[in-house]
């Protein structure tokens, strides 16, 4: 049985003044109805860690370098994220793939480093609008999965997030059939790579404009084990509504 997971990606949003949002969220969840993760900008991780000490809300980074340490100015290692209090890290987000040219090969190396550091890797993939229009969605996402998934992927070390690029931050969401088609294809591909037992244990998140008002519909789709949420994770009330919808699904 896969535990449901609501993960919030704060992207490059969040200052000390926003930390009370985390206090509000923590106050709402003295116990965990589902797994809850917040991935703030790296400078906020250890300050957030002090505010979520019960462990109900886990923290995550938004990327990591494939190396443990070294001469990589401006980069952050998985070990540093773990040391700051993170238990997860988002990898291969389409914004990282586009802005920082993170390829599948790099994402796989990052995922290996994350697992080595004891983090859960949330591996993101998804098609662009042009790729969907060209009928290439399943080909694209299964190739990304094959290229990004580390050999040691298990239900405890990896989560896969399907995030159509055209749905991120746009207010547009694929139809339930479109999401179900992709998640079904990803589950079959995972089975091909890892065998049925391991594939069944890996959580598949949907991400892209998940909001309080559409969350319940998305969580009713087969093979959706939770969500990776951007904008709606910044405010405790919005994220809580999504968490509650997931817990009720
Ligand atoms: C994301 O950044 O992963 C995301 C899904 O963003 P949004 O929810 O704002 O579309």
PDB file of C-alpha atoms and ligand atoms in Angstrom:
ATOM      1  CA  UNK A   1       0.000   0.000   0.000  1.00  0.00           C
ATOM      2  CA  UNK A   2       1.545   3.311  -1.077  1.00  0.00           C
ATOM      3  CA  UNK A   3       1.348   6.181   1.399  1.00  0.00           C
ATOM      4  CA  UNK A   4      -0.173   9.300  -0.104  1.00  0.00           C
ATOM      5  CA  UNK A   5       2.177  12.244  -0.445  1.00  0.00           C
ATOM      6  CA  UNK A   6       1.581  15.992  -0.729  1.00  0.00           C
ATOM      7  CA  UNK A   7       4.778  17.831  -1.615  1.00  0.00           C
ATOM      8  CA  UNK A   8       5.034  21.613  -1.837  1.00  0.00           C
ATOM      9  CA  UNK A   9       7.617  23.269  -4.056  1.00  0.00           C
ATOM     10  CA  UNK A  10       8.220  26.842  -2.943  1.00  0.00           C
ATOM     11  CA  UNK A  11      10.594  27.433  -5.891  1.00  0.00           C
ATOM     12  CA  UNK A  12      12.436  30.779  -5.471  1.00  0.00           C
ATOM     13  CA  UNK A  13       9.812  32.147  -3.084  1.00  0.00           C
ATOM     14  CA  UNK A  14      10.156  32.541   0.655  1.00  0.00           C
ATOM     15  CA  UNK A  15      11.896  34.767   3.169  1.00  0.00           C
ATOM     16  CA  UNK A  16      12.054  34.655   6.956  1.00  0.00           C
ATOM     17  CA  UNK A  17       8.824  36.669   6.942  1.00  0.00           C
ATOM     18  CA  UNK A  18       7.042  33.690   5.340  1.00  0.00           C
ATOM     19  CA  UNK A  19       7.990  31.209   8.055  1.00  0.00           C
ATOM     20  CA  UNK A  20       4.717  31.751   9.981  1.00  0.00           C
ATOM     21  CA  UNK A  21       2.991  29.923   7.094  1.00  0.00           C
ATOM     22  CA  UNK A  22       4.927  26.842   8.173  1.00  0.00           C
ATOM     23  CA  UNK A  23       3.860  27.331  11.784  1.00  0.00           C
ATOM     24  CA  UNK A  24       0.236  27.521  10.638  1.00  0.00           C
ATOM     25  CA  UNK A  25       0.578  24.333   8.622  1.00  0.00           C
ATOM     26  CA  UNK A  26       2.313  22.535  11.499  1.00  0.00           C
ATOM     27  CA  UNK A  27      -0.466  23.636  13.879  1.00  0.00           C
ATOM     28  CA  UNK A  28      -3.088  22.136  11.549  1.00  0.00           C
ATOM     29  CA  UNK A  29      -1.363  18.741  11.467  1.00  0.00           C
ATOM     30  CA  UNK A  30      -0.278  17.487  14.902  1.00  0.00           C
ATOM     31  CA  UNK A  31      -0.503  14.053  13.251  1.00  0.00           C
ATOM     32  CA  UNK A  32       0.035  13.181   9.605  1.00  0.00           C
ATOM     33  CA  UNK A  33      -3.085  12.352   7.550  1.00  0.00           C
ATOM     34  CA  UNK A  34      -0.744  11.763   4.573  1.00  0.00           C
ATOM     35  CA  UNK A  35       2.983  12.310   4.056  1.00  0.00           C
ATOM     36  CA  UNK A  36       3.595  16.073   3.862  1.00  0.00           C
ATOM     37  CA  UNK A  37       6.753  17.652   2.465  1.00  0.00           C
ATOM     38  CA  UNK A  38       7.720  21.279   2.008  1.00  0.00           C
ATOM     39  CA  UNK A  39      10.617  22.107  -0.302  1.00  0.00           C
ATOM     40  CA  UNK A  40      11.647  25.698   0.413  1.00  0.00           C
ATOM     41  CA  UNK A  41      14.638  27.553  -0.998  1.00  0.00           C
ATOM     42  CA  UNK A  42      17.772  26.046   0.581  1.00  0.00           C
ATOM     43  CA  UNK A  43      18.515  29.016   2.904  1.00  0.00           C
ATOM     44  CA  UNK A  44      15.217  28.396   4.708  1.00  0.00           C
ATOM     45  CA  UNK A  45      15.626  24.659   5.294  1.00  0.00           C
ATOM     46  CA  UNK A  46      17.283  24.688   8.673  1.00  0.00           C
ATOM     47  CA  UNK A  47      15.106  27.508   9.995  1.00  0.00           C
ATOM     48  CA  UNK A  48      12.041  25.564   8.875  1.00  0.00           C
ATOM     49  CA  UNK A  49      13.427  22.394  10.445  1.00  0.00           C
ATOM     50  CA  UNK A  50      13.318  24.070  13.842  1.00  0.00           C
ATOM     51  CA  UNK A  51       9.624  24.785  13.297  1.00  0.00           C
ATOM     52  CA  UNK A  52       8.553  21.313  12.165  1.00  0.00           C
ATOM     53  CA  UNK A  53      10.355  19.396  14.873  1.00  0.00           C
ATOM     54  CA  UNK A  54       7.464  16.930  15.345  1.00  0.00           C
ATOM     55  CA  UNK A  55       8.461  15.374  12.028  1.00  0.00           C
ATOM     56  CA  UNK A  56       4.897  15.423  10.652  1.00  0.00           C
ATOM     57  CA  UNK A  57       6.033  17.888   7.988  1.00  0.00           C
ATOM     58  CA  UNK A  58       9.197  16.757   6.244  1.00  0.00           C
ATOM     59  CA  UNK A  59      11.454  19.142   4.347  1.00  0.00           C
ATOM     60  CA  UNK A  60      13.121  18.843   0.978  1.00  0.00           C
ATOM     61  CA  UNK A  61      15.566  20.596  -1.292  1.00  0.00           C
ATOM     62  CA  UNK A  62      14.819  21.639  -4.874  1.00  0.00           C
ATOM     63  CA  UNK A  63      17.947  20.175  -6.517  1.00  0.00           C
ATOM     64  CA  UNK A  64      21.361  18.858  -5.540  1.00  0.00           C
ATOM     65  CA  UNK A  65      24.753  18.408  -7.127  1.00  0.00           C
ATOM     66  CA  UNK A  66      25.734  14.854  -8.118  1.00  0.00           C
ATOM     67  CA  UNK A  67      28.983  15.110  -6.140  1.00  0.00           C
ATOM     68  CA  UNK A  68      29.294  14.850  -2.345  1.00  0.00           C
ATOM     69  CA  UNK A  69      31.542  17.931  -2.149  1.00  0.00           C
ATOM     70  CA  UNK A  70      34.088  19.790  -4.198  1.00  0.00           C
ATOM     71  CA  UNK A  71      34.872  22.893  -6.204  1.00  0.00           C
ATOM     72  CA  UNK A  72      31.338  23.634  -7.439  1.00  0.00           C
ATOM     73  CA  UNK A  73      30.663  27.258  -6.575  1.00  0.00           C
ATOM     74  CA  UNK A  74      27.024  27.956  -5.887  1.00  0.00           C
ATOM     75  CA  UNK A  75      25.973  24.304  -5.747  1.00  0.00           C
ATOM     76  CA  UNK A  76      24.559  22.315  -2.839  1.00  0.00           C
ATOM     77  CA  UNK A  77      25.188  18.630  -2.184  1.00  0.00           C
ATOM     78  CA  UNK A  78      22.595  16.108  -1.097  1.00  0.00           C
ATOM     79  CA  UNK A  79      24.579  15.585   2.089  1.00  0.00           C
ATOM     80  CA  UNK A  80      24.318  19.336   2.850  1.00  0.00           C
ATOM     81  CA  UNK A  81      20.538  19.215   2.368  1.00  0.00           C
ATOM     82  CA  UNK A  82      20.291  16.247   4.715  1.00  0.00           C
ATOM     83  CA  UNK A  83      22.552  18.002   7.204  1.00  0.00           C
ATOM     84  CA  UNK A  84      20.247  21.042   7.148  1.00  0.00           C
ATOM     85  CA  UNK A  85      17.234  18.881   7.947  1.00  0.00           C
ATOM     86  CA  UNK A  86      15.905  17.750   4.552  1.00  0.00           C
ATOM     87  CA  UNK A  87      14.541  14.270   3.979  1.00  0.00           C
ATOM     88  CA  UNK A  88      13.560  14.699   0.315  1.00  0.00           C
ATOM     89  CA  UNK A  89      14.894  16.489  -2.766  1.00  0.00           C
ATOM     90  CA  UNK A  90      13.084  17.465  -5.962  1.00  0.00           C
ATOM     91  CA  UNK A  91      15.169  16.510  -9.013  1.00  0.00           C
ATOM     92  CA  UNK A  92      14.714  17.150 -12.725  1.00  0.00           C
ATOM     93  CA  UNK A  93      12.026  19.798 -12.328  1.00  0.00           C
ATOM     94  CA  UNK A  94      11.274  21.201 -15.781  1.00  0.00           C
ATOM     95  CA  UNK A  95      12.496  24.629 -14.641  1.00  0.00           C
ATOM     96  CA  UNK A  96      15.883  23.069 -13.733  1.00  0.00           C
ATOM     97  CA  UNK A  97      15.909  21.070 -16.965  1.00  0.00           C
ATOM     98  CA  UNK A  98      15.234  24.266 -18.967  1.00  0.00           C
ATOM     99  CA  UNK A  99      17.145  26.915 -16.976  1.00  0.00           C
ATOM    100  CA  UNK A 100      20.152  24.814 -15.940  1.00  0.00           C
ATOM    101  CA  UNK A 101      20.245  22.238 -18.736  1.00  0.00           C
ATOM    102  CA  UNK A 102      19.807  19.337 -16.337  1.00  0.00           C
ATOM    103  CA  UNK A 103      19.590  16.282 -18.580  1.00  0.00           C
ATOM    104  CA  UNK A 104      18.263  12.830 -17.728  1.00  0.00           C
ATOM    105  CA  UNK A 105      21.852  11.679 -17.192  1.00  0.00           C
ATOM    106  CA  UNK A 106      22.457  14.483 -14.706  1.00  0.00           C
ATOM    107  CA  UNK A 107      19.159  13.814 -12.938  1.00  0.00           C
ATOM    108  CA  UNK A 108      20.076  10.138 -12.555  1.00  0.00           C
ATOM    109  CA  UNK A 109      23.457  11.103 -11.063  1.00  0.00           C
ATOM    110  CA  UNK A 110      21.742  13.561  -8.708  1.00  0.00           C
ATOM    111  CA  UNK A 111      19.290  10.844  -7.678  1.00  0.00           C
ATOM    112  CA  UNK A 112      22.146   8.450  -6.891  1.00  0.00           C
ATOM    113  CA  UNK A 113      23.763  11.155  -4.735  1.00  0.00           C
ATOM    114  CA  UNK A 114      20.457  11.865  -2.998  1.00  0.00           C
ATOM    115  CA  UNK A 115      19.908   8.208  -2.146  1.00  0.00           C
ATOM    116  CA  UNK A 116      23.499   7.904  -0.932  1.00  0.00           C
ATOM    117  CA  UNK A 117      22.824  10.836   1.423  1.00  0.00           C
ATOM    118  CA  UNK A 118      19.659   9.189   2.715  1.00  0.00           C
ATOM    119  CA  UNK A 119      17.231  11.492   0.894  1.00  0.00           C
ATOM    120  CA  UNK A 120      14.126  10.482  -1.043  1.00  0.00           C
ATOM    121  CA  UNK A 121      14.463  11.661  -4.646  1.00  0.00           C
ATOM    122  CA  UNK A 122      11.321  13.184  -6.199  1.00  0.00           C
ATOM    123  CA  UNK A 123      12.117  12.729  -9.887  1.00  0.00           C
ATOM    124  CA  UNK A 124      10.122  15.065 -12.144  1.00  0.00           C
ATOM    125  CA  UNK A 125       9.280  14.510 -15.764  1.00  0.00           C
ATOM    126  CA  UNK A 126       6.717  15.747 -18.243  1.00  0.00           C
ATOM    127  CA  UNK A 127       6.093  16.737 -21.830  1.00  0.00           C
ATOM    128  CA  UNK A 128       6.022  20.207 -23.345  1.00  0.00           C
ATOM    129  CA  UNK A 129       2.905  21.423 -25.094  1.00  0.00           C
ATOM    130  CA  UNK A 130       4.544  20.908 -28.495  1.00  0.00           C
ATOM    131  CA  UNK A 131       5.396  17.311 -27.593  1.00  0.00           C
ATOM    132  CA  UNK A 132       1.802  16.658 -26.506  1.00  0.00           C
ATOM    133  CA  UNK A 133       0.433  18.266 -29.662  1.00  0.00           C
ATOM    134  CA  UNK A 134       2.724  16.025 -31.699  1.00  0.00           C
ATOM    135  CA  UNK A 135       1.304  12.937 -29.954  1.00  0.00           C
ATOM    136  CA  UNK A 136       4.662  12.200 -28.298  1.00  0.00           C
ATOM    137  CA  UNK A 137       3.683  12.432 -24.616  1.00  0.00           C
ATOM    138  CA  UNK A 138       4.111   8.769 -23.653  1.00  0.00           C
ATOM    139  CA  UNK A 139       7.300   8.422 -25.671  1.00  0.00           C
ATOM    140  CA  UNK A 140       8.776  11.522 -23.982  1.00  0.00           C
ATOM    141  CA  UNK A 141       7.865  10.695 -20.393  1.00  0.00           C
ATOM    142  CA  UNK A 142       8.905   7.046 -20.602  1.00  0.00           C
ATOM    143  CA  UNK A 143      12.251   8.071 -22.128  1.00  0.00           C
ATOM    144  CA  UNK A 144      12.757  10.603 -19.312  1.00  0.00           C
ATOM    145  CA  UNK A 145      11.930   7.904 -16.778  1.00  0.00           C
ATOM    146  CA  UNK A 146      14.337   5.420 -18.364  1.00  0.00           C
ATOM    147  CA  UNK A 147      17.096   8.028 -18.407  1.00  0.00           C
ATOM    148  CA  UNK A 148      16.552   9.571 -14.975  1.00  0.00           C
ATOM    149  CA  UNK A 149      15.650   6.642 -12.737  1.00  0.00           C
ATOM    150  CA  UNK A 150      18.601   5.363 -10.668  1.00  0.00           C
ATOM    151  CA  UNK A 151      19.230   1.612 -10.514  1.00  0.00           C
ATOM    152  CA  UNK A 152      18.636   1.660  -6.751  1.00  0.00           C
ATOM    153  CA  UNK A 153      15.141   3.107  -7.063  1.00  0.00           C
ATOM    154  CA  UNK A 154      12.670   1.653  -4.595  1.00  0.00           C
ATOM    155  CA  UNK A 155       9.480   2.851  -2.972  1.00  0.00           C
ATOM    156  CA  UNK A 156      11.583   4.116  -0.060  1.00  0.00           C
ATOM    157  CA  UNK A 157      14.169   5.999  -2.115  1.00  0.00           C
ATOM    158  CA  UNK A 158      12.264   7.425  -5.090  1.00  0.00           C
ATOM    159  CA  UNK A 159       9.029   9.166  -5.979  1.00  0.00           C
ATOM    160  CA  UNK A 160       8.111  10.028  -9.581  1.00  0.00           C
ATOM    161  CA  UNK A 161       6.238  13.258 -10.325  1.00  0.00           C
ATOM    162  CA  UNK A 162       4.460  13.656 -13.663  1.00  0.00           C
ATOM    163  CA  UNK A 163       4.427  17.381 -14.377  1.00  0.00           C
ATOM    164  CA  UNK A 164       3.344  18.420 -17.865  1.00  0.00           C
ATOM    165  CA  UNK A 165       5.421  21.519 -18.583  1.00  0.00           C
ATOM    166  CA  UNK A 166       2.413  23.328 -20.063  1.00  0.00           C
ATOM    167  CA  UNK A 167       0.416  22.848 -16.855  1.00  0.00           C
ATOM    168  CA  UNK A 168       3.005  24.291 -14.442  1.00  0.00           C
ATOM    169  CA  UNK A 169       1.986  27.701 -13.168  1.00  0.00           C
ATOM    170  CA  UNK A 170      -0.539  28.180 -15.979  1.00  0.00           C
ATOM    171  CA  UNK A 171      -3.835  27.190 -14.385  1.00  0.00           C
ATOM    172  CA  UNK A 172      -4.233  24.551 -17.108  1.00  0.00           C
ATOM    173  CA  UNK A 173      -4.608  20.920 -16.077  1.00  0.00           C
ATOM    174  CA  UNK A 174      -4.745  17.795 -18.274  1.00  0.00           C
ATOM    175  CA  UNK A 175      -8.014  15.907 -18.374  1.00  0.00           C
ATOM    176  CA  UNK A 176      -8.446  12.992 -15.949  1.00  0.00           C
ATOM    177  CA  UNK A 177      -8.061  10.595 -18.882  1.00  0.00           C
ATOM    178  CA  UNK A 178      -4.808  12.231 -19.931  1.00  0.00           C
ATOM    179  CA  UNK A 179      -3.376  12.013 -16.407  1.00  0.00           C
ATOM    180  CA  UNK A 180      -4.548   8.403 -16.024  1.00  0.00           C
ATOM    181  CA  UNK A 181      -2.999   7.468 -19.369  1.00  0.00           C
ATOM    182  CA  UNK A 182       0.413   8.880 -18.399  1.00  0.00           C
ATOM    183  CA  UNK A 183       0.406   7.467 -14.869  1.00  0.00           C
ATOM    184  CA  UNK A 184      -0.604   4.048 -16.220  1.00  0.00           C
ATOM    185  CA  UNK A 185       2.232   4.194 -18.765  1.00  0.00           C
ATOM    186  CA  UNK A 186       4.712   5.243 -16.058  1.00  0.00           C
ATOM    187  CA  UNK A 187       3.609   2.396 -13.782  1.00  0.00           C
ATOM    188  CA  UNK A 188       4.073  -0.109 -16.635  1.00  0.00           C
ATOM    189  CA  UNK A 189       7.472   1.379 -17.467  1.00  0.00           C
ATOM    190  CA  UNK A 190       8.523   1.174 -13.802  1.00  0.00           C
ATOM    191  CA  UNK A 191       7.496  -2.482 -13.816  1.00  0.00           C
ATOM    192  CA  UNK A 192       9.667  -3.050 -16.878  1.00  0.00           C
ATOM    193  CA  UNK A 193      12.676  -1.400 -15.228  1.00  0.00           C
ATOM    194  CA  UNK A 194      12.373  -2.603 -11.646  1.00  0.00           C
ATOM    195  CA  UNK A 195       9.962  -5.539 -11.527  1.00  0.00           C
ATOM    196  CA  UNK A 196       6.367  -5.535 -10.365  1.00  0.00           C
ATOM    197  CA  UNK A 197       6.932  -5.457  -6.601  1.00  0.00           C
ATOM    198  CA  UNK A 198       9.274  -2.464  -6.601  1.00  0.00           C
ATOM    199  CA  UNK A 199       7.222  -0.645  -9.242  1.00  0.00           C
ATOM    200  CA  UNK A 200       4.064  -1.062  -7.169  1.00  0.00           C
ATOM    201  CA  UNK A 201       5.769   0.574  -4.195  1.00  0.00           C
ATOM    202  CA  UNK A 202       6.883   3.746  -6.012  1.00  0.00           C
ATOM    203  CA  UNK A 203       4.578   6.709  -5.581  1.00  0.00           C
ATOM    204  CA  UNK A 204       3.426   8.612  -8.669  1.00  0.00           C
ATOM    205  CA  UNK A 205       2.566  12.260  -8.054  1.00  0.00           C
ATOM    206  CA  UNK A 206       0.764  14.585 -10.422  1.00  0.00           C
ATOM    207  CA  UNK A 207       1.986  18.197 -10.574  1.00  0.00           C
ATOM    208  CA  UNK A 208       0.811  21.212 -12.545  1.00  0.00           C
ATOM    209  CA  UNK A 209      -1.682  23.810 -11.297  1.00  0.00           C
ATOM    210  CA  UNK A 210      -3.065  21.661  -8.480  1.00  0.00           C
ATOM    211  CA  UNK A 211      -5.313  23.970  -6.428  1.00  0.00           C
ATOM    212  CA  UNK A 212      -7.800  23.560  -3.586  1.00  0.00           C
ATOM    213  CA  UNK A 213     -10.692  23.545  -6.068  1.00  0.00           C
ATOM    214  CA  UNK A 214      -9.382  20.862  -8.435  1.00  0.00           C
ATOM    215  CA  UNK A 215      -7.425  18.655  -6.011  1.00  0.00           C
ATOM    216  CA  UNK A 216     -10.223  16.190  -5.162  1.00  0.00           C
ATOM    217  CA  UNK A 217     -10.875  15.504  -8.850  1.00  0.00           C
ATOM    218  CA  UNK A 218      -7.188  14.883  -9.504  1.00  0.00           C
ATOM    219  CA  UNK A 219      -6.820  12.576  -6.495  1.00  0.00           C
ATOM    220  CA  UNK A 220      -9.734  10.457  -7.731  1.00  0.00           C
ATOM    221  CA  UNK A 221      -7.721   9.481 -10.824  1.00  0.00           C
ATOM    222  CA  UNK A 222      -6.292   5.932 -10.729  1.00  0.00           C
ATOM    223  CA  UNK A 223      -2.575   5.686  -9.949  1.00  0.00           C
ATOM    224  CA  UNK A 224      -2.330   9.254  -8.598  1.00  0.00           C
ATOM    225  CA  UNK A 225      -0.670   8.868  -5.195  1.00  0.00           C
ATOM    226  CA  UNK A 226      -0.483  12.560  -4.403  1.00  0.00           C
ATOM    227  CA  UNK A 227       0.679  15.875  -5.792  1.00  0.00           C
ATOM    228  CA  UNK A 228       3.676  18.096  -6.278  1.00  0.00           C
ATOM    229  CA  UNK A 229       2.266  21.561  -5.696  1.00  0.00           C
ATOM    230  CA  UNK A 230       3.906  24.858  -6.603  1.00  0.00           C
ATOM    231  CA  UNK A 231       2.005  28.110  -6.110  1.00  0.00           C
ATOM    232  CA  UNK A 232      -0.722  26.658  -3.892  1.00  0.00           C
ATOM    233  CA  UNK A 233       1.848  25.377  -1.385  1.00  0.00           C
ATOM    234  CA  UNK A 234       2.970  28.879  -0.410  1.00  0.00           C
ATOM    235  CA  UNK A 235      -0.058  29.595   1.755  1.00  0.00           C
ATOM    236  CA  UNK A 236      -0.847  27.206   4.599  1.00  0.00           C
ATOM    237  CA  UNK A 237      -4.612  27.410   4.032  1.00  0.00           C
ATOM    238  CA  UNK A 238      -4.357  26.480   0.346  1.00  0.00           C
ATOM    239  CA  UNK A 239      -1.879  23.679   0.904  1.00  0.00           C
ATOM    240  CA  UNK A 240      -3.954  22.338   3.790  1.00  0.00           C
ATOM    241  CA  UNK A 241      -7.040  22.188   1.569  1.00  0.00           C
ATOM    242  CA  UNK A 242      -5.044  20.081  -0.903  1.00  0.00           C
ATOM    243  CA  UNK A 243      -3.667  17.860   1.892  1.00  0.00           C
ATOM    244  CA  UNK A 244      -7.209  17.349   3.212  1.00  0.00           C
ATOM    245  CA  UNK A 245      -8.493  16.462  -0.272  1.00  0.00           C
ATOM    246  CA  UNK A 246      -5.706  13.901  -0.593  1.00  0.00           C
ATOM    247  CA  UNK A 247      -6.419  12.430   2.832  1.00  0.00           C
ATOM    248  CA  UNK A 248     -10.114  12.103   1.895  1.00  0.00           C
ATOM    249  CA  UNK A 249      -9.408  10.436  -1.476  1.00  0.00           C
TER     250      UNK A 249
HETATM  251  C1  LIG B   1       5.663  22.886  -9.703  1.00  0.00           C
HETATM  252  O1  LIG B   1       6.401  23.848  -9.674  1.00  0.00           O
HETATM  253  O2  LIG B   1       6.149  21.757  -9.526  1.00  0.00           O
HETATM  254  C2  LIG B   1       4.236  23.091  -9.923  1.00  0.00           C
HETATM  255  C3  LIG B   1       3.487  22.057 -10.104  1.00  0.00           C
HETATM  256  O3  LIG B   1       3.794  24.410  -9.910  1.00  0.00           O
HETATM  257  P1  LIG B   1       2.243  24.899  -9.897  1.00  0.00           P
HETATM  258  O4  LIG B   1       1.519  24.037  -8.900  1.00  0.00           O
HETATM  259  O5  LIG B   1       2.331  26.330  -9.473  1.00  0.00           O
HETATM  260  O6  LIG B   1       1.727  24.707 -11.284  1.00  0.00           O
END
